[in-house]
Coordinates of C-alpha atoms in Angstrom, one line a residue:
M1 CA 154.7 62.5 150.3
P2 CA 156.9 60.4 152.6
D3 CA 159.1 59.3 149.6
A4 CA 160.6 62.3 147.8
N5 CA 161.0 60.4 144.6
F6 CA 157.4 59.0 144.5
Y7 CA 155.7 61.8 142.5
R8 CA 158.4 62.0 139.8
A9 CA 158.2 58.2 139.3
F10 CA 154.4 58.5 139.3
E11 CA 154.5 61.2 136.6
D12 CA 156.9 59.1 134.5
R13 CA 154.6 56.2 134.6
H14 CA 151.1 57.8 134.3
R15 CA 151.5 61.2 132.6
G16 CA 153.8 60.2 129.8
S17 CA 157.4 60.7 128.7
R18 CA 159.0 64.2 128.7
D19 CA 159.1 64.1 124.9
L20 CA 155.3 63.4 124.8
I21 CA 154.4 66.2 127.2
K22 CA 156.8 68.6 125.5
F23 CA 155.0 67.9 122.2
R24 CA 151.6 68.3 123.7
V25 CA 152.3 71.7 125.3
R26 CA 153.2 73.0 121.8
A27 CA 149.4 73.5 121.5
Y28 CA 149.8 76.8 123.5
L29 CA 152.5 78.4 121.3
P30 CA 150.0 80.1 119.0
F31 CA 148.7 81.9 122.1
V32 CA 152.0 82.9 123.6
T33 CA 154.3 83.7 120.7
P34 CA 152.6 87.0 119.8
L35 CA 153.7 88.2 123.2
L36 CA 157.3 88.2 121.9
T37 CA 156.2 90.6 119.2
L38 CA 154.7 92.9 121.8
Y39 CA 157.3 92.7 124.5
G40 CA 160.5 91.0 123.2
E41 CA 161.9 88.6 125.7
G42 CA 158.9 87.7 127.8
A43 CA 159.0 86.7 131.5
V44 CA 157.0 83.6 132.4
L45 CA 156.2 82.1 135.8
D46 CA 155.2 78.4 135.6
M47 CA 153.5 77.3 138.8
G48 CA 154.1 73.6 139.6
C49 CA 156.6 73.3 136.8
G50 CA 157.1 69.5 137.2
R51 CA 159.8 68.0 135.0
G52 CA 160.1 71.3 133.1
E53 CA 158.8 70.4 129.6
W54 CA 157.0 73.7 129.3
L55 CA 160.0 75.7 130.7
E56 CA 162.3 74.0 128.2
L57 CA 160.0 74.7 125.2
L58 CA 159.5 78.4 126.2
G59 CA 163.3 78.8 126.5
E60 CA 163.7 77.5 123.0
E61 CA 161.1 80.0 121.8
G62 CA 162.9 83.0 123.4
F63 CA 161.0 83.4 126.6
A64 CA 162.7 83.9 130.0
A65 CA 160.8 81.2 131.9
H66 CA 161.1 80.4 135.6
G67 CA 159.4 77.5 137.4
V68 CA 158.4 76.9 141.0
D69 CA 157.5 73.5 142.5
L70 CA 157.4 71.9 146.0
D71 CA 158.5 68.4 144.8
A72 CA 162.3 67.8 145.1
G73 CA 162.2 65.0 142.5
M74 CA 160.6 67.2 139.9
L75 CA 163.0 70.1 140.6
A76 CA 166.0 67.7 140.2
A77 CA 164.7 66.8 136.7
C78 CA 164.6 70.5 135.8
Q79 CA 168.0 71.2 137.3
E80 CA 169.5 68.3 135.3
L81 CA 168.5 70.3 132.2
G82 CA 169.8 73.6 133.5
L83 CA 166.3 75.2 133.8
S84 CA 165.6 78.2 136.0
V85 CA 163.6 76.8 138.9
E86 CA 163.1 77.2 142.7
R87 CA 161.6 75.2 145.5
G88 CA 158.6 76.9 147.0
D89 CA 154.8 77.6 147.1
A90 CA 153.3 78.8 143.8
L91 CA 151.0 81.3 145.4
E92 CA 153.8 82.8 147.5
A93 CA 156.0 83.0 144.4
L94 CA 153.2 84.9 142.6
K95 CA 152.8 87.3 145.5
R96 CA 156.5 88.3 145.4
L97 CA 156.3 89.4 141.7
P98 CA 155.8 93.1 140.8
D99 CA 152.7 94.4 139.1
A100 CA 152.6 94.0 135.3
S101 CA 155.9 92.1 135.2
Q102 CA 155.0 88.8 133.4
C103 CA 153.9 87.9 129.9
V104 CA 152.6 84.5 130.9
V105 CA 151.6 82.8 134.2
S106 CA 151.0 79.1 133.7
G107 CA 150.0 76.1 135.8
F108 CA 149.7 72.6 134.3
H109 CA 147.8 70.2 136.4
I110 CA 148.0 72.3 139.5
A111 CA 144.5 73.7 139.8
E112 CA 143.1 70.3 140.9
H113 CA 145.6 70.0 143.7
V114 CA 144.7 73.2 145.7
P115 CA 141.7 74.3 147.7
F116 CA 139.3 76.5 145.6
A117 CA 140.0 79.6 147.8
V118 CA 143.7 79.2 147.0
L119 CA 142.9 78.8 143.3
Q120 CA 140.9 82.0 143.4
E121 CA 143.8 83.9 144.9
M122 CA 146.2 82.5 142.3
V123 CA 144.0 83.7 139.5
A124 CA 143.7 87.2 141.1
E125 CA 147.4 87.4 141.6
A126 CA 148.1 86.3 138.1
L127 CA 145.9 89.1 136.8
R128 CA 147.9 91.6 138.9
V129 CA 151.4 90.4 137.7
L130 CA 150.5 90.1 134.0
K131 CA 151.3 92.8 131.5
P132 CA 148.5 94.0 129.2
A133 CA 147.5 91.2 126.9
G134 CA 149.4 88.8 129.1
L135 CA 148.0 85.2 129.4
L136 CA 147.1 82.9 132.3
I137 CA 147.1 79.2 131.2
L138 CA 145.6 76.6 133.5
E139 CA 145.4 73.0 132.3
T140 CA 143.6 70.3 134.3
P141 CA 141.9 66.9 133.8
N142 CA 138.6 67.1 132.0
A143 CA 135.7 65.5 134.0
E144 CA 133.5 65.8 130.9
N145 CA 135.3 62.6 129.9
L146 CA 133.3 60.2 132.1
V147 CA 136.2 57.7 132.7
V148 CA 138.4 60.6 133.7
G149 CA 135.8 62.1 136.0
A150 CA 134.8 58.8 137.6
S151 CA 138.1 56.9 137.7
S152 CA 141.4 58.1 136.4
F153 CA 141.3 61.5 138.1
Y154 CA 141.5 59.8 141.4
L155 CA 144.5 57.7 140.4
D156 CA 146.7 60.7 141.6
P157 CA 146.5 60.6 145.4
T158 CA 147.1 64.4 145.6
H159 CA 144.1 65.4 143.5
R160 CA 141.3 67.1 145.4
R161 CA 138.3 67.2 143.0
P162 CA 137.7 67.8 139.3
L163 CA 137.0 71.3 138.0
P164 CA 134.4 71.6 135.2
P165 CA 135.5 73.7 132.3
S166 CA 132.7 76.2 132.7
L167 CA 133.7 76.8 136.4
L168 CA 137.4 77.5 135.6
S169 CA 136.5 79.7 132.7
F170 CA 134.0 81.7 134.9
L171 CA 136.6 82.0 137.6
T172 CA 139.0 83.9 135.3
E173 CA 136.3 86.1 133.9
Y174 CA 135.0 86.9 137.4
A175 CA 138.6 87.8 138.5
G176 CA 138.7 90.5 135.7
F177 CA 140.3 88.8 132.7
S178 CA 139.0 90.4 129.5
R179 CA 138.4 87.0 127.7
S180 CA 139.0 83.3 128.1
K181 CA 139.1 80.3 125.9
I182 CA 138.5 76.6 126.7
L183 CA 140.8 74.3 124.9
R184 CA 139.8 70.6 125.1
L185 CA 142.9 68.5 124.5
Q186 CA 144.4 65.1 123.8
E187 CA 141.4 63.4 122.2
S188 CA 142.0 60.8 119.5
P189 CA 142.4 62.5 116.1
E190 CA 140.6 59.6 114.4
L191 CA 137.7 59.9 116.7
A192 CA 137.5 63.7 116.3
A193 CA 137.5 63.3 112.6
H194 CA 134.7 60.6 112.8
R195 CA 136.6 58.1 110.6
A196 CA 134.7 55.2 112.0
R197 CA 131.4 54.7 113.8
V198 CA 131.3 55.8 117.5
T199 CA 131.1 53.0 120.1
L200 CA 129.6 53.2 123.6
L201 CA 133.0 52.8 125.1
Q202 CA 134.2 55.8 123.1
V203 CA 131.3 57.9 124.5
L204 CA 132.5 57.0 128.0
A205 CA 136.2 57.5 127.4
G206 CA 136.7 59.4 124.2
V207 CA 136.0 63.0 125.2
S208 CA 139.1 65.1 125.4
P209 CA 140.8 63.9 128.6
D210 CA 142.4 67.2 129.5
Y211 CA 141.4 70.8 129.0
A212 CA 142.8 74.2 129.6
V213 CA 141.5 77.7 130.1
V214 CA 143.6 80.4 128.5
A215 CA 142.6 83.8 129.9
Q216 CA 143.9 87.2 128.6
K217 CA 144.4 90.4 130.5
A218 CA 142.8 93.5 129.0
A219 CA 144.8 95.5 126.4
S220 CA 144.2 97.8 123.4
A221 CA 142.3 96.4 120.5
E222 CA 145.4 96.6 118.4
E223 CA 147.4 94.5 120.8
L224 CA 144.6 91.9 121.2
A225 CA 144.3 91.6 117.5
H226 CA 147.6 89.6 117.5
F227 CA 145.8 86.8 119.3
S228 CA 142.6 86.6 117.2
A229 CA 143.4 83.4 115.4
P230 CA 143.9 81.1 118.4
F231 CA 141.1 82.6 120.4
E232 CA 138.6 82.2 117.5
Q233 CA 139.5 78.5 116.9
E234 CA 137.5 75.6 118.4
Y235 CA 139.4 72.9 120.2
G236 CA 138.7 69.3 121.1
L237 CA 135.9 66.9 121.5
T238 CA 132.9 67.5 123.8
L239 CA 130.7 64.9 125.4
E240 CA 127.7 66.4 123.7
A241 CA 129.2 66.1 120.3
L242 CA 130.4 62.5 120.8
A243 CA 127.0 61.4 122.3
A244 CA 125.2 63.0 119.4
Q245 CA 127.4 61.2 116.9
Y246 CA 126.8 57.9 118.7
E247 CA 123.1 58.4 118.5
S248 CA 123.3 59.3 114.8
D249 CA 125.3 56.1 114.1
L250 CA 122.7 54.1 116.0
R251 CA 119.8 55.6 114.0
A252 CA 121.6 55.0 110.7
D253 CA 122.2 51.3 111.7
L254 CA 118.5 50.9 112.7
L255 CA 117.3 52.4 109.4
R256 CA 119.5 50.0 107.5
E257 CA 118.0 47.1 109.4
L258 CA 114.4 48.3 108.9
R259 CA 114.8 49.1 105.2
P260 CA 113.1 46.3 103.2
P261 CA 115.4 44.4 100.9
R262 CA 115.3 45.3 97.3
K263 CA 113.3 43.0 95.0
R264 CA 115.2 41.5 92.1
A265 CA 113.8 42.5 88.8
T266 CA 112.4 39.5 87.0
P267 CA 113.0 39.3 83.3
S268 CA 109.9 40.0 81.2
K269 CA 108.4 37.1 79.2
K270 CA 108.1 37.6 75.5

């Protein structure tokens, strides 16, 4: 970017406040906190750490989190909070790490910024540097949300192309991770709970706008058991589910319209 402050200002305007993002990333704590039970103070590398919401939260939870980013404005935001960060390339930072040295490798909204070959290498390097049962977390915009896939994804001029959830999940499995989970995120709670009939606009724009793949490195059955609850849970709102509910609501409306009106009972003559 020609202006070093552009991307930080862009994030502040379009991604949300630091408090909002810090609240949202709490969704990953059920996955990562068992690592403290296994390893004590867990080392974390956050690729493309941005303003540092995730780094700050992990530090509060007891992790030793370190971030890497190329954007000077983002790094300044982290340094203002005293977070451990460095300026540099995420893949190169991964390559410098020793084998089995990290509990978590994370990347929030970085996968859509890099060529696919680079992403493949990132995933492979993450597997190498993670401890047994360690976690790779990759969050990205969800193109299953039709408005995201057709419009808002391209609002960011540094985005390359959307990554479907099944592709990113397969990528981690192909690299050698023992299991992966797709987390669809940030949908409306009211819509997910179906507290009102679904509209056509909600079918187009209401699917979870973000998703993440959480992939876990192989470990003993006893170690993996600590993570059973979050890996068994279902997350978010799919396009299939929302479209099916929309059709169900339409059918119910049509049946009500076609149902003949009830005849009033006439009093019997004596």
